[in-house]
Coordinates of C-alpha atoms and ligand atoms in Angstrom, one line a residue:
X25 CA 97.3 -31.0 121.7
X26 CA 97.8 -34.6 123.0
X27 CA 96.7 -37.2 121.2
X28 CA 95.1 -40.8 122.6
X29 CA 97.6 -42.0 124.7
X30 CA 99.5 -45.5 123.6
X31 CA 97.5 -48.7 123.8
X32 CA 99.3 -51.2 126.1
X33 CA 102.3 -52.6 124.9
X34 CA 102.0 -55.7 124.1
X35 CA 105.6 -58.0 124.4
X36 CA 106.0 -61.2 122.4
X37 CA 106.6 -63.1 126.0
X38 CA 107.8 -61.5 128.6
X39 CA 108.8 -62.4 132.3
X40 CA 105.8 -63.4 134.4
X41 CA 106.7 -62.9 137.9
X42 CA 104.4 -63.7 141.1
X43 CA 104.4 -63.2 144.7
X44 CA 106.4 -66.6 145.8
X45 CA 109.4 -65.7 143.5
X46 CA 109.5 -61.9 145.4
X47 CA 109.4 -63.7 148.6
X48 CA 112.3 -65.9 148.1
X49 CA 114.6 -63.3 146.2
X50 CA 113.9 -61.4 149.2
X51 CA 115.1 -64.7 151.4
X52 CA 118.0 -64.8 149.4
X53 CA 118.8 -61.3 149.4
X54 CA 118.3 -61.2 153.3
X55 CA 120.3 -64.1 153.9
X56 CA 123.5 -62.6 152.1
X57 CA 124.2 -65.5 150.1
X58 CA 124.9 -62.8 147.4
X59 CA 127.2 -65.0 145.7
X60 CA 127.4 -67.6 142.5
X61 CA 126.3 -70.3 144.9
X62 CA 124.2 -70.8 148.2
X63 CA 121.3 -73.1 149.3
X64 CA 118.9 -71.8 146.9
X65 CA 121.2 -72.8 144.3
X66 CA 121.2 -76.5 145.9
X67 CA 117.8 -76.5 146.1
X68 CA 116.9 -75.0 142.4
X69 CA 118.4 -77.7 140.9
X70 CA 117.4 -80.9 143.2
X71 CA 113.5 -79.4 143.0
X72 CA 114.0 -79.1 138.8
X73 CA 114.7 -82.5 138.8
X74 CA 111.7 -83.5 141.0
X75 CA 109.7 -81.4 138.6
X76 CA 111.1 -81.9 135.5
X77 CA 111.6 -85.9 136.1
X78 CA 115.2 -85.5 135.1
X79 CA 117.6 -86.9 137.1
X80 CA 120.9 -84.7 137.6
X81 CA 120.5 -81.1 136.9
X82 CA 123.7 -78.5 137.4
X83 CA 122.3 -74.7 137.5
X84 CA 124.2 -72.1 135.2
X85 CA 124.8 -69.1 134.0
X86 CA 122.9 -69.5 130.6
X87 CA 121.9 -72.2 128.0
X88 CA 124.2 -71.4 125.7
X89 CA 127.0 -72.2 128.8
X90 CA 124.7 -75.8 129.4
X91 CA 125.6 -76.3 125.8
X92 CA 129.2 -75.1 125.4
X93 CA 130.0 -77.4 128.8
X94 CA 128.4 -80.7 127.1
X95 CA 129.9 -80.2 124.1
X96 CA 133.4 -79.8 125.8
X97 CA 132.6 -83.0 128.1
X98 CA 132.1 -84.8 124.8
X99 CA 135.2 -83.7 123.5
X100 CA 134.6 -81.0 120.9
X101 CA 137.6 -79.8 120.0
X102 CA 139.5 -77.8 116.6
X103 CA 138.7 -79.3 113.2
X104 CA 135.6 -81.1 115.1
X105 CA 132.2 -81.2 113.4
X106 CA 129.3 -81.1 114.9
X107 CA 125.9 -81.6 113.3
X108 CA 123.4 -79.0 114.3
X109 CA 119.9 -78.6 113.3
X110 CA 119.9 -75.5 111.0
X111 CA 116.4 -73.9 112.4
X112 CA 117.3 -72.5 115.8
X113 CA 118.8 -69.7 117.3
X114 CA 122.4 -68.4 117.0
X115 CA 123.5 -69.8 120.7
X116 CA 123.1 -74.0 119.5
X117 CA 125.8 -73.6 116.7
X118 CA 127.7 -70.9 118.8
X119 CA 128.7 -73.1 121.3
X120 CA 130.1 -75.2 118.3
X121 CA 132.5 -72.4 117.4
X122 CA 133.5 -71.5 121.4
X123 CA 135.4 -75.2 120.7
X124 CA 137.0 -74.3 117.1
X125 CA 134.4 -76.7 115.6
X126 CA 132.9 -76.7 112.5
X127 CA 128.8 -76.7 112.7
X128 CA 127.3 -78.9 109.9
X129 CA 123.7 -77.9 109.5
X130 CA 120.7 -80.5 108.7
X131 CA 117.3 -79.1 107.6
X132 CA 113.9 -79.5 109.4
X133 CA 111.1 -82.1 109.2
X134 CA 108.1 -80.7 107.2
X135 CA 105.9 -82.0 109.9
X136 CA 107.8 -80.9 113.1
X137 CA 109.6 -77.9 111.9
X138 CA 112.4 -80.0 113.6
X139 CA 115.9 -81.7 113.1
X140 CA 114.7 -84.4 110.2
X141 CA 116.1 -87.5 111.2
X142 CA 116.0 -89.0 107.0
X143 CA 118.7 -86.0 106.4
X144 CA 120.7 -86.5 109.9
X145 CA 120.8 -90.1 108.7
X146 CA 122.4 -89.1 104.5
X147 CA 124.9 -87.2 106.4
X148 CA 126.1 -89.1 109.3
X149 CA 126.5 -91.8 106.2
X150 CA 128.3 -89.4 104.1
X151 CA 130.8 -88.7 106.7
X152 CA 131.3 -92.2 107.4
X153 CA 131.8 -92.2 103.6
X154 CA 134.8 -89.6 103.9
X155 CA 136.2 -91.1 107.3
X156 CA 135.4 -88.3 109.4
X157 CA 132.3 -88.9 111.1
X158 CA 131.2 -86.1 114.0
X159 CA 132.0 -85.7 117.4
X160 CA 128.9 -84.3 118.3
X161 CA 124.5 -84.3 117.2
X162 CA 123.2 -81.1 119.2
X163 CA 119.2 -81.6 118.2
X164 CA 116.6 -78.7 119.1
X165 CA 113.7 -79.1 120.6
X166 CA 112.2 -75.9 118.5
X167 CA 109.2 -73.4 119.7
X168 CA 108.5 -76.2 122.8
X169 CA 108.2 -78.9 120.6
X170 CA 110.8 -82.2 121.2
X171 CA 112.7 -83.2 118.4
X172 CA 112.0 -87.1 117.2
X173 CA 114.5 -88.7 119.9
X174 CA 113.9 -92.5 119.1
X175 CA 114.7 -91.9 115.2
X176 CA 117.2 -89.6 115.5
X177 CA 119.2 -92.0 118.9
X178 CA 118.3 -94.8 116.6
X179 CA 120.4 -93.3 113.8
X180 CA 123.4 -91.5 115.9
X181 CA 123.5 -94.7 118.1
X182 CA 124.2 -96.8 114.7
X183 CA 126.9 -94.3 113.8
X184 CA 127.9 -94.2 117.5
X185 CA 127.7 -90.5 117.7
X186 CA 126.3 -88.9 121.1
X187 CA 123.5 -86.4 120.7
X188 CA 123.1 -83.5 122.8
X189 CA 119.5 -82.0 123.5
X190 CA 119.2 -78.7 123.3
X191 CA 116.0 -78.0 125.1
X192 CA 115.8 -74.4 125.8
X193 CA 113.1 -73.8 124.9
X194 CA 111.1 -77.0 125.8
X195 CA 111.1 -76.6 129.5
X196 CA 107.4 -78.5 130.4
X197 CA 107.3 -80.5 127.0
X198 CA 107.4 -84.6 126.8
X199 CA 108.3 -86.8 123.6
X200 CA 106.5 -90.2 124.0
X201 CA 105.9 -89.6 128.1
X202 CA 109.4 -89.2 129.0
X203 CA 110.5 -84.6 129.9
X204 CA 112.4 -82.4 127.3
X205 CA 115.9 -82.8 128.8
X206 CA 115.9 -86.3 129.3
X207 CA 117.2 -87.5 125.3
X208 CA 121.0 -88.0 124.9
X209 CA 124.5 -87.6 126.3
X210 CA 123.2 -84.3 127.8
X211 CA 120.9 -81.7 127.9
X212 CA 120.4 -77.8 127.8
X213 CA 117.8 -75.9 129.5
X214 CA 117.5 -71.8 129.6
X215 CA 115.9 -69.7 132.0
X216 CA 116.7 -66.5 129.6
X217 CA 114.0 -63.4 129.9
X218 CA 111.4 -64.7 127.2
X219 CA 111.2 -68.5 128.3
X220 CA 108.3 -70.1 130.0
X221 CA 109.6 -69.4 133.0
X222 CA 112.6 -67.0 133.6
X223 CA 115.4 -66.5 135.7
X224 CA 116.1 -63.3 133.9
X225 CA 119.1 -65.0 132.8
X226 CA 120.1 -68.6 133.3
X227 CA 120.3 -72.1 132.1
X228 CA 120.6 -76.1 133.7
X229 CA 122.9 -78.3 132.4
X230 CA 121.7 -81.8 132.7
X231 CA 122.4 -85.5 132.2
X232 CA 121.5 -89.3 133.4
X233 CA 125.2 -89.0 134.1
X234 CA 125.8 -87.9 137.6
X235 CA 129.3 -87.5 136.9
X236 CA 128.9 -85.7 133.7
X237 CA 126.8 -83.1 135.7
X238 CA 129.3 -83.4 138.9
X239 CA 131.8 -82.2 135.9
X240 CA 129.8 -80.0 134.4
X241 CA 129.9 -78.2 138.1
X242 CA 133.2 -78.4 138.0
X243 CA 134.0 -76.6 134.7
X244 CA 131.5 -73.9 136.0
X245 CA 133.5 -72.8 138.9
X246 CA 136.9 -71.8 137.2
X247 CA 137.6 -75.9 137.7
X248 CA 138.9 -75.1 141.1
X249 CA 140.8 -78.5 142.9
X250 CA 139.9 -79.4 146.5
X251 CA 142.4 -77.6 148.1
X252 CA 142.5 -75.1 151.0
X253 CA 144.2 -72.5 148.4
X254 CA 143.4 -71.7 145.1
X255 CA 144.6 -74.5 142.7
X256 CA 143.7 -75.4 139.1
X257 CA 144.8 -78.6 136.9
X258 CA 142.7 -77.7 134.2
X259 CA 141.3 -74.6 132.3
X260 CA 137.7 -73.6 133.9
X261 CA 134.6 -71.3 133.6
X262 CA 132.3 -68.6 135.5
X263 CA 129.4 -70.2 134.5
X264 CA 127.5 -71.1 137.2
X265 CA 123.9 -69.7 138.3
X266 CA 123.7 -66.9 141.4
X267 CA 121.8 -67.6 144.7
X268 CA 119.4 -65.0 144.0
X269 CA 118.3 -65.7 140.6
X270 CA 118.0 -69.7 142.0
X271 CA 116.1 -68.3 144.3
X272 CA 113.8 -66.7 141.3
X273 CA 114.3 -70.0 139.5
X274 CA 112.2 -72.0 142.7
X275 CA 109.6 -69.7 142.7
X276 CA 109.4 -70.2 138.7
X277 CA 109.5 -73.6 139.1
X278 CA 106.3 -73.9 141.0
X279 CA 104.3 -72.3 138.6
X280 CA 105.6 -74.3 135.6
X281 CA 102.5 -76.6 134.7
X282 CA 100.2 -73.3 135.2
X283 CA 102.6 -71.8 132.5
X284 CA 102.4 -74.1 130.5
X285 CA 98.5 -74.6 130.8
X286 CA 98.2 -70.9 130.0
X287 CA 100.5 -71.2 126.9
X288 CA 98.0 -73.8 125.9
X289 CA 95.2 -72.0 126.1
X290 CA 96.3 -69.4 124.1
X291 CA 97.7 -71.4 121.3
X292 CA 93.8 -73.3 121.0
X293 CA 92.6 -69.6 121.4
X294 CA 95.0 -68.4 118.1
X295 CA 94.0 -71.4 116.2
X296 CA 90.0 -71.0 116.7
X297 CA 90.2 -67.2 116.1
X298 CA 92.5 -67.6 112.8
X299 CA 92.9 -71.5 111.9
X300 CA 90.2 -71.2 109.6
X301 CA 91.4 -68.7 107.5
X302 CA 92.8 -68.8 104.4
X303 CA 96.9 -68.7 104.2
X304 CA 97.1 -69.4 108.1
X305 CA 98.7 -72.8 109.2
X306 CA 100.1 -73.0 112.6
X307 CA 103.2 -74.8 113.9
X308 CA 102.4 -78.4 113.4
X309 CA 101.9 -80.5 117.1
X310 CA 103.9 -84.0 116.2
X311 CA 101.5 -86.9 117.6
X312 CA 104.7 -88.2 119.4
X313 CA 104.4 -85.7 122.4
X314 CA 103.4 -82.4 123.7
X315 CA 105.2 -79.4 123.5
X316 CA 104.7 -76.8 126.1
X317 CA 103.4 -74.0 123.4
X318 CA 106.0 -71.4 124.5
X319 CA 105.2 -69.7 121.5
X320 CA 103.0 -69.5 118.5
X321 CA 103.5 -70.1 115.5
X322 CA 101.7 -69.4 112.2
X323 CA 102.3 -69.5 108.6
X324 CA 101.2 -67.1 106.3
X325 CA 100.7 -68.5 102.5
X326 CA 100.6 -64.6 100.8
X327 CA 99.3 -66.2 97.5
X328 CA 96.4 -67.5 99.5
X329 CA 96.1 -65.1 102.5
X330 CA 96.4 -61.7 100.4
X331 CA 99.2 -59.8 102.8
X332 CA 102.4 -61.6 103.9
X333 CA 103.9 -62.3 107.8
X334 CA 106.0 -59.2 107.5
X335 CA 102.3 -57.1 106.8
X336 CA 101.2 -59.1 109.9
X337 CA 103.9 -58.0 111.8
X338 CA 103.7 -54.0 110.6
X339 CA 100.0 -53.9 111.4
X340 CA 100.2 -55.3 115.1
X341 CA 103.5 -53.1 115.4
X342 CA 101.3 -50.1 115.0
X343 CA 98.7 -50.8 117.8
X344 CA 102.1 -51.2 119.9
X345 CA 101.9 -55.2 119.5
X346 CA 105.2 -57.2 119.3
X347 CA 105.8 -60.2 116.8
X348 CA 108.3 -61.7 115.3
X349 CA 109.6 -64.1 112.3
X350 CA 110.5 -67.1 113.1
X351 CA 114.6 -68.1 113.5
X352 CA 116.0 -67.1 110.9
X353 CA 118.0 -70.8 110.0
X354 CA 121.5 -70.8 110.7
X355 CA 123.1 -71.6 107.3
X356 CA 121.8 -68.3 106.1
X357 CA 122.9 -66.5 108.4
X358 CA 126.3 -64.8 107.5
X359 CA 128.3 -65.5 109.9
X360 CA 127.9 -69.3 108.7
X361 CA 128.0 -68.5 105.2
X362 CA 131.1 -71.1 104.7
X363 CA 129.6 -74.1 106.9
X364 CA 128.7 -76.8 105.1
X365 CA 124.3 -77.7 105.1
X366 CA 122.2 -80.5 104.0
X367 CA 118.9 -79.5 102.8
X368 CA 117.9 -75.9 104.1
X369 CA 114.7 -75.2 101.7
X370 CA 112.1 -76.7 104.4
X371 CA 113.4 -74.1 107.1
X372 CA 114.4 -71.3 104.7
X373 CA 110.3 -71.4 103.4
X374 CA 109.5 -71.6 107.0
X375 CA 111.4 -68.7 108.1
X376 CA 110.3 -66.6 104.9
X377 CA 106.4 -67.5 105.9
X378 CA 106.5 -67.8 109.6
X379 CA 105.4 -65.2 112.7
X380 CA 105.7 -65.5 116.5
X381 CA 102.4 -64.1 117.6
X382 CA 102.5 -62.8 121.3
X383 CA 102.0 -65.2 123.3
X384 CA 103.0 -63.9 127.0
X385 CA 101.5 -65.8 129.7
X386 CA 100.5 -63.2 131.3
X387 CA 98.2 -61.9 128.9
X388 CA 94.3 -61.2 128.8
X389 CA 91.5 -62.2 126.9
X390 CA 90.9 -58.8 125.6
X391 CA 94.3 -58.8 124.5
X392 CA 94.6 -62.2 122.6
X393 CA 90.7 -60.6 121.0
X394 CA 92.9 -57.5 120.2
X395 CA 95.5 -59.3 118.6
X396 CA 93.6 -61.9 116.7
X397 CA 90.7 -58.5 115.3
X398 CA 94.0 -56.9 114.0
X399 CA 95.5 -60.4 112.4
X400 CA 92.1 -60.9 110.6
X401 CA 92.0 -57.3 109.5
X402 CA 95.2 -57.3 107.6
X403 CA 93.4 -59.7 105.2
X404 CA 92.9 -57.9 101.9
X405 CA 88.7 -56.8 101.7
X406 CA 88.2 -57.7 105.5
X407 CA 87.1 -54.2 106.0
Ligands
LIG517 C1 117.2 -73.0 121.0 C2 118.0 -72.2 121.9 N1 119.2 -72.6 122.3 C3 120.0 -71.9 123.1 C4 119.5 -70.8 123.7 C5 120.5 -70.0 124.6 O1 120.0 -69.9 125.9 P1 120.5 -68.6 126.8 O2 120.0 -67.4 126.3 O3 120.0 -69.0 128.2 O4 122.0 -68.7 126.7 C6 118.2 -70.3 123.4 C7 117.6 -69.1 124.0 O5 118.1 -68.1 124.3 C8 117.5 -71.0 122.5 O6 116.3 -70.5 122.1

């Protein structure tokens, strides 16, 4: 006997894919520019800055790439530290360690969930203290939402440190009027399978530099010379971004603000369905800006809801629903048990409370009322 078959699975945001990105992978594909570089390359990167309103954009491999590349430019090197913000994911304080640095982590903001700029400034000033002040601020722009750029340039600019943004995750989002990408030395974008909009894998490296991002190019393509043969005065990479997935990347591109207005909708759908509960906080929106709502984010009190995240997350697993925690922060993470952290209880509470509810752009509204029926009947005595 056969039981019901499996409802839908339900992904926390997968790739959204329309008929104008098929058509130009096919024009990419047809054209045999099979290759790390080609016109749609070119013309990813000169339309992401005419959409993004950033001005010089290099098109990669991956974010983490983007990041490991400005943090080189800015001279990273052994026995470095860079301050990172602790609540992110792995790749941020990765790209530390590609340079033999030493990633100093600073706690989140309460009210942003981000980088908190009080804490950046007591340890920039302790360094100063011991002589040794960073090379490097790399700043996250968590869940969408833009870190506070004018406090936190305000306090690396005093210490003249340069900041890097990493904005993977913020692709669509503004801070005070001005895009996600445009804050700092340099900044990271990532086109990676679950973003906003996806490459399937991918990044932009980019800066109000020209020639950081001219050198940024550079490093990307094994640092070859201008030379007829093969030549190389420096140590390079195999970073940079394929024709065919730029050609996925324009095709992206043009449905970015839709995206975004989607993601919208369903975070203001979450928050009337389950905002009024008790135990349920959602990601707090900073009145500086607007995040593009990649994802959301809730909090779940258990003293006040009656079940915890992790219940949340078993019940929506069985109707075939994906959710997640939240990053788990970086200084408890073991492979950065030794690095050094100021603060850490405002993200580690987050992380222990916090649950990435599915929030694909592609979904219905009978799936977001799916979702939300199952959220609401986890509740102890909803039944
Ligand atoms: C905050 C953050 N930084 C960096 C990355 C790395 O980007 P990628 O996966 O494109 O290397 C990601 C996502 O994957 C991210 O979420």
């Amino acid at each position: 006997m056969t039981g019901m078959p499996a409802p839908k699975r339900i992904y926390l945001s997968p790739p959204h894919m329309g008929p104008g990105e098929r058509e130009l992978l096919l024009d990419a594909f047809d054209s045999n520019w099979i290759a790390p570089l080609g016109p749609h390359v070119d013309a990813f990167e000169r339309e992401f800055c005419e959409t993004v309103g950033v001005p010089h954009a290099a098109a990669l491999s991956s974010g983490t790439a983007a990041l490991h590349l400005a943090l080189l430019m800015l001279g990273v090197g052994p026995g470095d530290e860079v301050l990172v913000s602790t609540f992110t994911f792995a790749a941020t304080a990765n790209a530390v360690k590609y340079l033999g640095a030493a990633p100093v982590f600073i706690d989140s903001d309460r009210e942003t969930w981000n980088l908190d700029p009080g804490l950046l400034e007591e340890e920039l000033a302790a360094c100063d203290r011991r002589g040794k002040p960073p090379k490097a601020v790399v700043a996250v722009d968590l869940y969408g939402q833009c870190a506070d750029y004018e406090r936190i340039l305000a306090v690396c600019g005093r210490y003249g440190v340069p900041v890097v943004e990493d904005a993977a995750e913020a692709l669509g989002a503004t801070y005070k009027g001005e895009p996600a990408g445009s804050f700092g030395s340099a900044a990271a974008f990532s086109f990676n399978g679950n973003k906003i909009i996806t490459t399937s894998g991918g990044g932009m490296f980019v800066s109000s530099d020209r020639s950081l991002v001219e050198r940024a190019r550079h490093l990307a393509t094994q640092a070859r010379d201008q030379a007829p043969h093969y030549q190389h005065s420096e140590i390079g990479y195999n970073y940079r971004m394929s024709n065919l997935l730029a050609a996925i990347g324009r095709g992206q591109l043009r449905v970015l603000w839709e995206r975004v207005s989607r993601k919208r909708d369903i975070f203001n759908f979450y928050r009337h369905a389950l905002g009024d509960l008790p135990g349920i906080s959602f990601m707090p929106i900073a009145g500086y800006g607007e995040p593009n709502y990649w994802l959301t984010c809730i909090l779940v009190d258990p003293a006040r809801f009656g079940a915890t995240r992790e219940d949340i997350r078993l019940a929506l697993e069985k109707e075939n629903i994906e959710s997640r925690p939240l990053w788990k922060p970086m200084h408890l993470q073991p492979v950065f048990k030794d690095c050094r952290v100021r603060g850490g209880g405002v993200s580690g509470e987050i992380f222990d409370k916090g649950l990435c509810l599915p929030s694909g752009s592609a979904m219905t509204e009978s799936d977001l009322e799916r979702i939300a029926a199952i959220v609401l009947r986890t509740r102890p005595g909803s039944r």
